[in-house]
PDB file of C-alpha atoms and ligand atoms in Angstrom:
ATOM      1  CA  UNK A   1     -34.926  30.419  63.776  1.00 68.00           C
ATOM      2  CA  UNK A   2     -37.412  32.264  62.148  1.00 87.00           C
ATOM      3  CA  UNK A   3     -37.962  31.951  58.852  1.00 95.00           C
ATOM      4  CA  UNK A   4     -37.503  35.057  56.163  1.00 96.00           C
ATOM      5  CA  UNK A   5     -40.661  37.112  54.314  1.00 98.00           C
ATOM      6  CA  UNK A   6     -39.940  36.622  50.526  1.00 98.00           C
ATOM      7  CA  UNK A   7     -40.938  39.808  48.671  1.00 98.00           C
ATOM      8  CA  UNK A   8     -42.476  38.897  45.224  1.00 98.00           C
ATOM      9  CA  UNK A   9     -43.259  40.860  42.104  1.00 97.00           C
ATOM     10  CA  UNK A  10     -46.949  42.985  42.587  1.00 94.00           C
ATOM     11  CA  UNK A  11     -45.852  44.568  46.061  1.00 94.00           C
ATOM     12  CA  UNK A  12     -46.869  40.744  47.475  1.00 96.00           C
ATOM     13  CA  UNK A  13     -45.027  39.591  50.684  1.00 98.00           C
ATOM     14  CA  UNK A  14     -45.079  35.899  51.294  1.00 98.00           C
ATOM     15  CA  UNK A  15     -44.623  35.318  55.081  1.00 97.00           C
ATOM     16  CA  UNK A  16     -43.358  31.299  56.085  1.00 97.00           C
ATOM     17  CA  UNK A  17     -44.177  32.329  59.752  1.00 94.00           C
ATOM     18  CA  UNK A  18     -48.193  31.885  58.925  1.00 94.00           C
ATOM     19  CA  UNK A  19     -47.379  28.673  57.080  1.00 97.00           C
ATOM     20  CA  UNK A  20     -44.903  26.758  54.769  1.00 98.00           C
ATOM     21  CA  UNK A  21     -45.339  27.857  51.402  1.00 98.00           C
ATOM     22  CA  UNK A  22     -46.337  25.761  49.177  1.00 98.00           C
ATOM     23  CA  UNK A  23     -45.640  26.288  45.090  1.00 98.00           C
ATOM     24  CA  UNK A  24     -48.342  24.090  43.003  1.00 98.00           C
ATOM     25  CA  UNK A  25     -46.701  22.484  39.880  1.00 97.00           C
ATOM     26  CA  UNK A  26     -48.097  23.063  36.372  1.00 96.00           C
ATOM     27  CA  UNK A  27     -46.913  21.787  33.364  1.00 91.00           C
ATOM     28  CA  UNK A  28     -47.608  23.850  30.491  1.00 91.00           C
ATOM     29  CA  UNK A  29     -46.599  20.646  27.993  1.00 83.00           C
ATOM     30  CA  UNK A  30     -48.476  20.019  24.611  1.00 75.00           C
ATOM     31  CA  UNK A  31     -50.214  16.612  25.663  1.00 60.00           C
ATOM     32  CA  UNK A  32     -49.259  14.108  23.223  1.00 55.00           C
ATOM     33  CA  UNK A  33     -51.932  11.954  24.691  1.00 53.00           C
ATOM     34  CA  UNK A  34     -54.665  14.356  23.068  1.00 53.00           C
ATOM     35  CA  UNK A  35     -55.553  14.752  19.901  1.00 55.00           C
ATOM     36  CA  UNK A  36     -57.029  18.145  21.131  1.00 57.00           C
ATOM     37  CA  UNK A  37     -53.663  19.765  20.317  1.00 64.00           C
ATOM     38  CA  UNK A  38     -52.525  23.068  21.591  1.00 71.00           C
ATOM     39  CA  UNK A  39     -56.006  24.723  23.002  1.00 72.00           C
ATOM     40  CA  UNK A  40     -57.081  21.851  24.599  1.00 75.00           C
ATOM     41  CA  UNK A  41     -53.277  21.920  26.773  1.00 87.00           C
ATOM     42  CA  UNK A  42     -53.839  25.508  27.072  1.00 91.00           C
ATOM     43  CA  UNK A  43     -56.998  24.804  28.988  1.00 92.00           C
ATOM     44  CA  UNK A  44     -55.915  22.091  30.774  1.00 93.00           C
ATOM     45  CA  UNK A  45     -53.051  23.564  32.230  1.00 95.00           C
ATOM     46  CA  UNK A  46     -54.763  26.428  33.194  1.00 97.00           C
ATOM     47  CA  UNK A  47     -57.346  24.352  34.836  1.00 97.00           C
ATOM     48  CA  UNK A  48     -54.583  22.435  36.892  1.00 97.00           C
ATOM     49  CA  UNK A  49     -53.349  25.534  38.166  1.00 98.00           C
ATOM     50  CA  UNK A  50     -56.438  27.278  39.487  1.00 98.00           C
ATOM     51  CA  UNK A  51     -57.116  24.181  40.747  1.00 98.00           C
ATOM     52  CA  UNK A  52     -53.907  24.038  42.638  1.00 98.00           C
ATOM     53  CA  UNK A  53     -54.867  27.643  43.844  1.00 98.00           C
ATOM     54  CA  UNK A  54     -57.994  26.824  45.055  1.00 98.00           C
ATOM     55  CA  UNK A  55     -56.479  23.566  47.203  1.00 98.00           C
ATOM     56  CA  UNK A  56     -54.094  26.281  48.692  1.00 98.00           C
ATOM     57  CA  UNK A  57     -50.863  26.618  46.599  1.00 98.00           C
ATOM     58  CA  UNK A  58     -49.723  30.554  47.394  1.00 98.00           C
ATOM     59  CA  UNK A  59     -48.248  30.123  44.099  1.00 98.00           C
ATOM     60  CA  UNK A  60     -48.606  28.071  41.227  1.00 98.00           C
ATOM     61  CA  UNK A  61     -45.231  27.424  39.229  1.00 98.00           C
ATOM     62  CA  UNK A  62     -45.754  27.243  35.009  1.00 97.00           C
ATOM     63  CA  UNK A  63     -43.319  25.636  33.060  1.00 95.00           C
ATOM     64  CA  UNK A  64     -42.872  24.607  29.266  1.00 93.00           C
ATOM     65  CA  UNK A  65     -39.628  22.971  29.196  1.00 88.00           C
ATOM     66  CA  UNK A  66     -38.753  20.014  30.510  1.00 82.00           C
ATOM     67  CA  UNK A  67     -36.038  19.722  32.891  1.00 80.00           C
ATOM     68  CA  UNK A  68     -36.139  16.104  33.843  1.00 77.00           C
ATOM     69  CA  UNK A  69     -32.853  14.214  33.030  1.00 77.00           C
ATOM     70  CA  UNK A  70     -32.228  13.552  29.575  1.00 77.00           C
ATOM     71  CA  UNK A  71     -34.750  15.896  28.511  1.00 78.00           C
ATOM     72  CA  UNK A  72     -34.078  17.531  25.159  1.00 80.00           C
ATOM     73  CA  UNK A  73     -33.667  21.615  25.115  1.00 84.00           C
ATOM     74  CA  UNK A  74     -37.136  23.443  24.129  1.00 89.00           C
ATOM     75  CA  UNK A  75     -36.990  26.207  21.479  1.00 92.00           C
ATOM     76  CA  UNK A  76     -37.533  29.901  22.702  1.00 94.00           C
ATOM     77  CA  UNK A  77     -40.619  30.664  20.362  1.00 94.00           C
ATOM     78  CA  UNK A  78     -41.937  26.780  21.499  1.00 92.00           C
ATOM     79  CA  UNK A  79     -41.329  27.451  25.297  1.00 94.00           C
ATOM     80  CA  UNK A  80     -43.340  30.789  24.850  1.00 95.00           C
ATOM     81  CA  UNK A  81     -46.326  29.593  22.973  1.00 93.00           C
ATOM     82  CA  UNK A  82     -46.449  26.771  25.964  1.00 93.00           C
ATOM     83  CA  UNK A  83     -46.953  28.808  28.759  1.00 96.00           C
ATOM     84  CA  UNK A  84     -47.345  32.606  27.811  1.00 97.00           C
ATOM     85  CA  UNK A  85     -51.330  31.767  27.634  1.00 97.00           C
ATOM     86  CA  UNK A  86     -51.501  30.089  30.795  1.00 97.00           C
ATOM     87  CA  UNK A  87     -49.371  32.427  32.794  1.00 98.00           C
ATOM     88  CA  UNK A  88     -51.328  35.293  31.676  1.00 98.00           C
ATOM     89  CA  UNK A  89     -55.009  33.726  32.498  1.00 98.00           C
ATOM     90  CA  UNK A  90     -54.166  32.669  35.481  1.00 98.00           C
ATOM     91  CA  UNK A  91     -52.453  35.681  36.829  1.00 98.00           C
ATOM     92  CA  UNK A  92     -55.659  37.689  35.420  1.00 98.00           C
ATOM     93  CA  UNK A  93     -57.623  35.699  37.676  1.00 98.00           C
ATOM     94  CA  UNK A  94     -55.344  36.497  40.656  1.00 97.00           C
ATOM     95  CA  UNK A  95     -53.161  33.612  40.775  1.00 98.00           C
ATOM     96  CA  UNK A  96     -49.462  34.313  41.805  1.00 98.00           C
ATOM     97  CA  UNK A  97     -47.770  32.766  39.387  1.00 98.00           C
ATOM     98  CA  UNK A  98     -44.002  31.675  39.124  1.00 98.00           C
ATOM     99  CA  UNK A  99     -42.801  31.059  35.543  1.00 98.00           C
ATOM    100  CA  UNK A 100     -40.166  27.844  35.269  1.00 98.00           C
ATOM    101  CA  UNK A 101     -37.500  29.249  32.815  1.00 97.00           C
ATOM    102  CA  UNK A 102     -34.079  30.106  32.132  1.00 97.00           C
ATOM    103  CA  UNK A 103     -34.008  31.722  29.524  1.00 97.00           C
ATOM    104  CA  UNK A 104     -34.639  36.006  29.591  1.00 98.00           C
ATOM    105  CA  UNK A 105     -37.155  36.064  26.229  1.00 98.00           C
ATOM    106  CA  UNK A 106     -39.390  34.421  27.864  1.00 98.00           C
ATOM    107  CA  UNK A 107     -39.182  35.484  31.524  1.00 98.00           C
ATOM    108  CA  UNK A 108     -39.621  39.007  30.372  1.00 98.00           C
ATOM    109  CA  UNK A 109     -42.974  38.184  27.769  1.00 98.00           C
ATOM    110  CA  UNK A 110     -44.292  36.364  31.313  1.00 98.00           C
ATOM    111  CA  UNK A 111     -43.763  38.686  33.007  1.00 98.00           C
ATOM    112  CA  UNK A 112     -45.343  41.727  30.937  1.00 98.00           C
ATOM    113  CA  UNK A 113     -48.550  38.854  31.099  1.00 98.00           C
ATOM    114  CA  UNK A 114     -48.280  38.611  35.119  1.00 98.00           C
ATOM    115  CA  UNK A 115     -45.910  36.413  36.143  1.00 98.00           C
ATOM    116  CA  UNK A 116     -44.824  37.479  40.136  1.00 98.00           C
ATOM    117  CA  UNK A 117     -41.518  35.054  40.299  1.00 98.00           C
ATOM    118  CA  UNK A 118     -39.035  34.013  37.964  1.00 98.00           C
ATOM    119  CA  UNK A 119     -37.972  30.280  38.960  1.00 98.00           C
ATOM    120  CA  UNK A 120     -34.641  29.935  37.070  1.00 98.00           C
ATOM    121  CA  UNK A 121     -32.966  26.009  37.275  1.00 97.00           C
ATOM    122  CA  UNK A 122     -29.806  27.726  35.758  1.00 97.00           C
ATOM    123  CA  UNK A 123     -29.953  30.570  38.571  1.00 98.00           C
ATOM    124  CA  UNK A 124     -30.297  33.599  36.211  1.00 98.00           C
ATOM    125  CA  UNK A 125     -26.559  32.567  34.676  1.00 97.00           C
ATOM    126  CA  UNK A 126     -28.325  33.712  31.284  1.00 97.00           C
ATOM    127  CA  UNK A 127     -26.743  37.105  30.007  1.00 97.00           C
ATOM    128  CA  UNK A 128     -29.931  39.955  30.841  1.00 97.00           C
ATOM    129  CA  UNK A 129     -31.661  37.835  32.835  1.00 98.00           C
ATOM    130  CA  UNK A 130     -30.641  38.858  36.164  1.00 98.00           C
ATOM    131  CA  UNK A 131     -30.933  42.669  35.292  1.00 98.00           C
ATOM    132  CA  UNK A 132     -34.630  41.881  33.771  1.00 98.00           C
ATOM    133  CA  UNK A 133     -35.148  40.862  37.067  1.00 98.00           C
ATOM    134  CA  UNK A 134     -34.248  43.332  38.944  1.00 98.00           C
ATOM    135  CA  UNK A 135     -35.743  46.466  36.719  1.00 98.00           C
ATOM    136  CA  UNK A 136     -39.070  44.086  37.042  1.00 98.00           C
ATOM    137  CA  UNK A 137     -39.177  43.966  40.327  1.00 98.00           C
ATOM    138  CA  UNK A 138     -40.420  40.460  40.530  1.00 98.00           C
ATOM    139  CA  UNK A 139     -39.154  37.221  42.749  1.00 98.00           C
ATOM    140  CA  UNK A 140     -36.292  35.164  41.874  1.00 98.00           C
ATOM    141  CA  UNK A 141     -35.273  31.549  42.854  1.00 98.00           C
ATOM    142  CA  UNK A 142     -31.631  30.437  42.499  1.00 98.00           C
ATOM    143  CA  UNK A 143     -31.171  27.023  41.915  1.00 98.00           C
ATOM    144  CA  UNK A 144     -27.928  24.986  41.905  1.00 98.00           C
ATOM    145  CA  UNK A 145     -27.633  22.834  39.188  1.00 95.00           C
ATOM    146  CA  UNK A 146     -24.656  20.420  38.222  1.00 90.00           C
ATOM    147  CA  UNK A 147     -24.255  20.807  34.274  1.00 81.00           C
ATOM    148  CA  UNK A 148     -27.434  20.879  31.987  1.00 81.00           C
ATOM    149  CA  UNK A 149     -30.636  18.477  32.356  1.00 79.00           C
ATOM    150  CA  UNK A 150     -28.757  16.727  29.318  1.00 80.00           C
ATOM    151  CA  UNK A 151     -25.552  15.900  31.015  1.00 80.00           C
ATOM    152  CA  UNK A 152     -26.080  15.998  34.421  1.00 77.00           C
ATOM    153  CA  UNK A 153     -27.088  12.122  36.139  1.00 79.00           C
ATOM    154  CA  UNK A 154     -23.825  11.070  34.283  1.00 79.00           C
ATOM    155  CA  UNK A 155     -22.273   9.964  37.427  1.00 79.00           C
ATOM    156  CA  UNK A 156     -22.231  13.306  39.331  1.00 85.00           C
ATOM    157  CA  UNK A 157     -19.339  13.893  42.048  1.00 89.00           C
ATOM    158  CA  UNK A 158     -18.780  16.426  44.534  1.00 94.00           C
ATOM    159  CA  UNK A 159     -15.511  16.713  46.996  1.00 94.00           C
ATOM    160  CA  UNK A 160     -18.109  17.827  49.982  1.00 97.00           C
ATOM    161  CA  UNK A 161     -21.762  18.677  48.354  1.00 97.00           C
ATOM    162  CA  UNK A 162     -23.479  20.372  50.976  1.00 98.00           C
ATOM    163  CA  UNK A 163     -20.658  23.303  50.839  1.00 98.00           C
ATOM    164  CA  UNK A 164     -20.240  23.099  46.966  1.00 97.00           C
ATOM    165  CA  UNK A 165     -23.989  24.154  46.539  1.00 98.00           C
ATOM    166  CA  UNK A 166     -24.122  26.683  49.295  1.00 98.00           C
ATOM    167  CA  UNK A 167     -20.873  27.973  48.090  1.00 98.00           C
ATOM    168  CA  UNK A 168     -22.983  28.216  44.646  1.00 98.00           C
ATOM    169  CA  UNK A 169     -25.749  29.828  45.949  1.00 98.00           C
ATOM    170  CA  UNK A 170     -24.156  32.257  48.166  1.00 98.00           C
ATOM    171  CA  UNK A 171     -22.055  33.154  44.851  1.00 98.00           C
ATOM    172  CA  UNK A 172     -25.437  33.468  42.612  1.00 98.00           C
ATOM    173  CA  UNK A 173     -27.228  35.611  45.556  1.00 98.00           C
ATOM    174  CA  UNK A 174     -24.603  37.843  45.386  1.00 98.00           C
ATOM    175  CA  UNK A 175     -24.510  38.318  41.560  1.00 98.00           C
ATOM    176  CA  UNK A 176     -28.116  38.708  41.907  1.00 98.00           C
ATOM    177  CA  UNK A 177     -27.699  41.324  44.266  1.00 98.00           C
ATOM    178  CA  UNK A 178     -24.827  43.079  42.172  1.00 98.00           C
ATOM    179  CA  UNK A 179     -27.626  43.090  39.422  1.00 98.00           C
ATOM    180  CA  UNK A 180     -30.234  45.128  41.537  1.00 98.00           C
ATOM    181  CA  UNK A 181     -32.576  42.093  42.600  1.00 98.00           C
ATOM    182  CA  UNK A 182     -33.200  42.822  46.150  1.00 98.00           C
ATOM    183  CA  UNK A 183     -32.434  40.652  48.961  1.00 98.00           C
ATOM    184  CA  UNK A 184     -36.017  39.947  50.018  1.00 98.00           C
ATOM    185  CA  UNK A 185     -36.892  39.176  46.731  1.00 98.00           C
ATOM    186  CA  UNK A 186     -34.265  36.114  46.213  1.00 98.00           C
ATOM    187  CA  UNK A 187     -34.727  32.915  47.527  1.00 98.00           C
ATOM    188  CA  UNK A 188     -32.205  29.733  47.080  1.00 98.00           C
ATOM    189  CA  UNK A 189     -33.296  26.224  46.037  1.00 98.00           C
ATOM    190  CA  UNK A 190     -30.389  22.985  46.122  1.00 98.00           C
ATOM    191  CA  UNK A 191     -31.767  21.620  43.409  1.00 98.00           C
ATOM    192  CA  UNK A 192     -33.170  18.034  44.248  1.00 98.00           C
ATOM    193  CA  UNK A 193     -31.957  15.431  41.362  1.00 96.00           C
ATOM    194  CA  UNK A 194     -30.198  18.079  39.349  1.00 95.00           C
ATOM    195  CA  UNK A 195     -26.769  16.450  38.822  1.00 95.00           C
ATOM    196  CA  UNK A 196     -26.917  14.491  42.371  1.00 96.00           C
ATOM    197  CA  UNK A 197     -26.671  10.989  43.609  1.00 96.00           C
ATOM    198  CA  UNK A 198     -29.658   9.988  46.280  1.00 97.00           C
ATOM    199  CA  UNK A 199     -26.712  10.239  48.902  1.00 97.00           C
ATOM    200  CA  UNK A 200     -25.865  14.052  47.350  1.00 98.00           C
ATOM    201  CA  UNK A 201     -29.752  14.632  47.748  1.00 98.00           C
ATOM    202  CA  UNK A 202     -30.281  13.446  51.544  1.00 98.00           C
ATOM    203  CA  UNK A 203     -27.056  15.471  52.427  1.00 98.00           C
ATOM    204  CA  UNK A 204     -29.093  18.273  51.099  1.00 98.00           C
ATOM    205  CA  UNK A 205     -31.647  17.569  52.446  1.00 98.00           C
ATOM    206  CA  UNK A 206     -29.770  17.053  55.995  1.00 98.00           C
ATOM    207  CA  UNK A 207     -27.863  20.090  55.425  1.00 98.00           C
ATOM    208  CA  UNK A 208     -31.444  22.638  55.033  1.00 98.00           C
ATOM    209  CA  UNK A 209     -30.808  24.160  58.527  1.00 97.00           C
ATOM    210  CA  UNK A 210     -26.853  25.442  57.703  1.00 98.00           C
ATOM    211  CA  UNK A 211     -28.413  26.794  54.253  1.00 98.00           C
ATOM    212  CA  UNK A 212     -31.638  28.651  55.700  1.00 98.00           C
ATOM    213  CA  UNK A 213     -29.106  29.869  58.293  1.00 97.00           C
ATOM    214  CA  UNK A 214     -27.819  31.901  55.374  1.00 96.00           C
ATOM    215  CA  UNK A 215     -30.551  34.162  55.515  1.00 96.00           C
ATOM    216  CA  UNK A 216     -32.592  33.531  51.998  1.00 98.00           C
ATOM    217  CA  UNK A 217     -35.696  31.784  51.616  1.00 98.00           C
ATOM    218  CA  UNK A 218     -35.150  28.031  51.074  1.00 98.00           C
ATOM    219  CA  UNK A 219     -37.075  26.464  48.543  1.00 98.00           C
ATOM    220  CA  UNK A 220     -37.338  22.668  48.286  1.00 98.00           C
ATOM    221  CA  UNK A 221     -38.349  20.787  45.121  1.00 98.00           C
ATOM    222  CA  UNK A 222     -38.819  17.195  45.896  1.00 98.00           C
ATOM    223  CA  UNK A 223     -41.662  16.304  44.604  1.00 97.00           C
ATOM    224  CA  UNK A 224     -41.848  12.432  43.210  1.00 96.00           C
ATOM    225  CA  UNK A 225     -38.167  12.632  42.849  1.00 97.00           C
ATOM    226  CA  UNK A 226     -36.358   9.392  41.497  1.00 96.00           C
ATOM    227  CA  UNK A 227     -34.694   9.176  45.017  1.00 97.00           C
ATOM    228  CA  UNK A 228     -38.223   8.950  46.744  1.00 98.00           C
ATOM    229  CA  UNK A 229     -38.814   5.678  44.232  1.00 97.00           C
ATOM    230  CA  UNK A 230     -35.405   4.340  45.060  1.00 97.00           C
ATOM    231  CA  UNK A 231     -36.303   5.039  49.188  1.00 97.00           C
ATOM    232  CA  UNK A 232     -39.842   3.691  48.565  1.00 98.00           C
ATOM    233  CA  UNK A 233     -39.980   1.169  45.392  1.00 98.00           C
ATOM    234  CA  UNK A 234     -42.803   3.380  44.491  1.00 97.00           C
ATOM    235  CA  UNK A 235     -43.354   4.574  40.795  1.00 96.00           C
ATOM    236  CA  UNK A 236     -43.667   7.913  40.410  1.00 95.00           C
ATOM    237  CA  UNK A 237     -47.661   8.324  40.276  1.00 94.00           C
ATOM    238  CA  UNK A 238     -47.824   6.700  43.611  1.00 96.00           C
ATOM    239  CA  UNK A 239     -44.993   9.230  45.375  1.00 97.00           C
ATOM    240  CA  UNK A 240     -47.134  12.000  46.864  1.00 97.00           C
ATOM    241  CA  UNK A 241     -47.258  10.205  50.078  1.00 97.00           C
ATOM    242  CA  UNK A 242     -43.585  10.014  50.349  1.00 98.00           C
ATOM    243  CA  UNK A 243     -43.594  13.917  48.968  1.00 98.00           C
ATOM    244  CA  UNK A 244     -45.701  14.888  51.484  1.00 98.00           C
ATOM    245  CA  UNK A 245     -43.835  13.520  54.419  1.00 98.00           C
ATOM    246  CA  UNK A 246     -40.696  15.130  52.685  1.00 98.00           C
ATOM    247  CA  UNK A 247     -41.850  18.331  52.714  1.00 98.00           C
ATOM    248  CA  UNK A 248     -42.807  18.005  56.581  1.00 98.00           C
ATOM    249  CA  UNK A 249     -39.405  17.080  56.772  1.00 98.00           C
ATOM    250  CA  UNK A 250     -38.156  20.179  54.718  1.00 98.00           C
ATOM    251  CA  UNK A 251     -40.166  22.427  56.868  1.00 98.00           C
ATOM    252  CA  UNK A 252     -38.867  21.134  60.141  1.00 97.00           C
ATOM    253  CA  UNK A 253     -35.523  22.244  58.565  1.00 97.00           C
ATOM    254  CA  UNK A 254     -36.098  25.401  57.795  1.00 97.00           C
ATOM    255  CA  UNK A 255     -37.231  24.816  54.428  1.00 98.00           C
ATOM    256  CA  UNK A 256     -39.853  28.547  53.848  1.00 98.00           C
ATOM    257  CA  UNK A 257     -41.392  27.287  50.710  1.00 98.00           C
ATOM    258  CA  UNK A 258     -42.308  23.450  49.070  1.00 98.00           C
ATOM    259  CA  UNK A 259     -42.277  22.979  45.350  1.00 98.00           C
ATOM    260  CA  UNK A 260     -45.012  19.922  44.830  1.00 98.00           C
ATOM    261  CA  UNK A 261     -47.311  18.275  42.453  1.00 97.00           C
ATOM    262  CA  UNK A 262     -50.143  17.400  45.394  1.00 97.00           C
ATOM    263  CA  UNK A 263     -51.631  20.068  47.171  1.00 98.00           C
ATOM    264  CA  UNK A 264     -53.747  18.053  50.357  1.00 98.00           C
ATOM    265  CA  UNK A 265     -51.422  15.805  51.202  1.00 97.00           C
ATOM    266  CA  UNK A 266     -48.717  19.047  51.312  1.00 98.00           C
ATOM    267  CA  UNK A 267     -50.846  20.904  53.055  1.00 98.00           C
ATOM    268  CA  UNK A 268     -51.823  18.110  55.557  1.00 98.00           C
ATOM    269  CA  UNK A 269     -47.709  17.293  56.478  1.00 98.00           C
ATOM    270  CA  UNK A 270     -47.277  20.783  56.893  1.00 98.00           C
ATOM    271  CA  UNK A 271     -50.054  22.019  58.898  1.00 98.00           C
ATOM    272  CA  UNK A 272     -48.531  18.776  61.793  1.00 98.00           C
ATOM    273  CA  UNK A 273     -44.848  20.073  60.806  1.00 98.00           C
ATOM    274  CA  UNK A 274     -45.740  23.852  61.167  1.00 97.00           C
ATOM    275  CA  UNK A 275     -47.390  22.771  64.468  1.00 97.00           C
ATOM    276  CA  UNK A 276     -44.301  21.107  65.883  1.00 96.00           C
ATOM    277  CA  UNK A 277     -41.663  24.059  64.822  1.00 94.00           C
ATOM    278  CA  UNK A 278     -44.428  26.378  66.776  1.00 93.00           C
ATOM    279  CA  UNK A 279     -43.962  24.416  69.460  1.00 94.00           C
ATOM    280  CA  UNK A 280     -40.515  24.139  70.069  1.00 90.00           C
ATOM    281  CA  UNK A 281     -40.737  28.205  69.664  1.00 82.00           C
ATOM    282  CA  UNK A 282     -38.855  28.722  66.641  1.00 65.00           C
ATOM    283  CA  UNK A 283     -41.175  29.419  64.027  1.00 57.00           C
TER     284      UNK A 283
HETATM  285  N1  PMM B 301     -37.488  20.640  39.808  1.00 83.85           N
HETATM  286  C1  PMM B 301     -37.996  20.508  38.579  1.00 83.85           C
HETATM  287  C2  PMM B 301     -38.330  21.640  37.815  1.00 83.85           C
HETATM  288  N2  PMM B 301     -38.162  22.876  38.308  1.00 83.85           N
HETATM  289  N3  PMM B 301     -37.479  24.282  40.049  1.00 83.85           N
HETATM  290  C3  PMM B 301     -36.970  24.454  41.277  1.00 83.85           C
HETATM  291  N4  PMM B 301     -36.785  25.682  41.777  1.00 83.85           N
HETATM  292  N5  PMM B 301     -36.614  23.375  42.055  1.00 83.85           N
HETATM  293  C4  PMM B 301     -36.751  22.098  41.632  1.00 83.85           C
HETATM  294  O1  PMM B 301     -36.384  21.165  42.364  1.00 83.85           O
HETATM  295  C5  PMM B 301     -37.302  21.892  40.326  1.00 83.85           C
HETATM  296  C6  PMM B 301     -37.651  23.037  39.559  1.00 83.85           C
HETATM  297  C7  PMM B 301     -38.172  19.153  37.977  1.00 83.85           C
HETATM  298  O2  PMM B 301     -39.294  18.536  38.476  1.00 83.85           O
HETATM  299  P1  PMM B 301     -40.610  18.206  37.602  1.00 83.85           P
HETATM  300  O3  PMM B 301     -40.112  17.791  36.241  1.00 83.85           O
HETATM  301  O4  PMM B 301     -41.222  17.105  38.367  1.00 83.85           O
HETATM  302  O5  PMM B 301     -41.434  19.437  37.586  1.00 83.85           O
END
């Protein structure tokens, strides 16, 4: 099956048929580590992402706010002063840049400073967001999550999980749509580790073909998951190996775009998984 164009914001068309996509990771995070304080994160951050451009990412994802589990909600005026700056250099420098937020004050001040996608964990559910959206004229991703990053390891349960979240998505697509975001502008993401069991996540992860089938963009974000340490016994600075064959894995699926930390090992799995889908003629 061939995979779907995704339209993004700036008249760019992303094509999966020339290559799995691949969507660098930058956190935009004050560095507690530093003394250095906010300007030295700033630069950092924007560092890590032209880096990640320069290795290949076709987009580089910025986000301020946590999202792992148990992670504590970021103010609106914090979120922005995290990754405003960093969003706007590196679009100025040409960087497609996705920013990591659910929340419409800040997707709209990223987007005035460049920002091509909005990447939304909560699926634009936040009143105005899906209608700033759609009047920018930017990318979306949808992604199913089971309550809030707060709540949602606390033993998470699904009657049949792979139909739940495409039953989800299908529903969010079509809000999106309702909203005036257009169809080649949305893609769908499961949501790897948001509210899910490692069994929930490889039925996901078995269940990519039925959800590409659907017609969006898939977007996978796997990347030095919990459930790759639990597969591996690997901590997570030592999972990019195990990313990397996931997101050959993804591809073979159907999966059009990779959300990842590590851009040459990515890039390596993908070039061998693109090969193989070639191959067997389906692109
Ligand atoms: N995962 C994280 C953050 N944002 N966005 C999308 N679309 N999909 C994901 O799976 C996803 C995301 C959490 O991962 P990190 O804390 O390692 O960045």
């Amino acid at each position: 099956m061939k995979r779907p164009r995704w339209r993004i914001g700036g008249g760019v068309v992303l094509d999966p048929g020339e290559g799995t996509l691949m969507m660098g990771v930058v956190n935009a995070t004050p560095d507690s580590f530093s003394d250095g304080g906010r300007f030295l994160s700033l630069e950092r951050a924007v560092a890590r992402g032209l880096r990640l451009w320069e290795q290949g990412a076709h987009l580089v994802d910025v986000g301020g706010e946590s999202t792992r589990p148990g992670a504590r909600e970021v103010e609106e005026g914090e979120e922005l002063r995290r990754v405003a700056g960093v969003v706007e250099r590196l679009a100025a420098a040409g960087v497609p840049v996705s920013i990591n937020t659910s929340k419409p004050k800040v997707a709209e001040r990223c987007i005035e400073a460049g920002a091509a996608v909005v990447n939304d964990v909560a699926a634009l559910e936040a009143d105005g967001m899906a209608g700033l959206c759609a009047s920018a004229g930017v990318g979306v991703v949808l992604m199913h999550m089971r309550g809030n990053p707060r709540t949602m390891q606390r033993d998470p349960f699904y009657d049949d999980v792979v139909g739940e979240v495409r039953g989800y998505l299908r529903y969010r697509v079509e809000a999106a749509a309702a909203a005036g975001v257009g169809r080649r502008a949305i893609a769908v993401d499961p949501g790897i580790g948001f509210g899910k069991t490692i069994d929930h996540n490889l039925a996901l992860l078995a269940g990519l073909p039925g959800l590409a089938a659907e017609g969006a963009p898939v977007l996978v974000g796997a990347s030095r998951k919990a459930f790759l340490g639990a597969l591996t016994g690997r901590s997570v600075e030592d999972r990019d190996g195990i990313t990397a064959v996931s997101s050959g894995i993804c591809a073979m699926y159907g999966a059009s775009i990779v959300r990842v930390h590590d851009i040459p090992a990515t890039r390596d799995a993908l070039a061998l998984a693109d090969a193989i889908v070639r191959a067997d003629g389906r692109k």
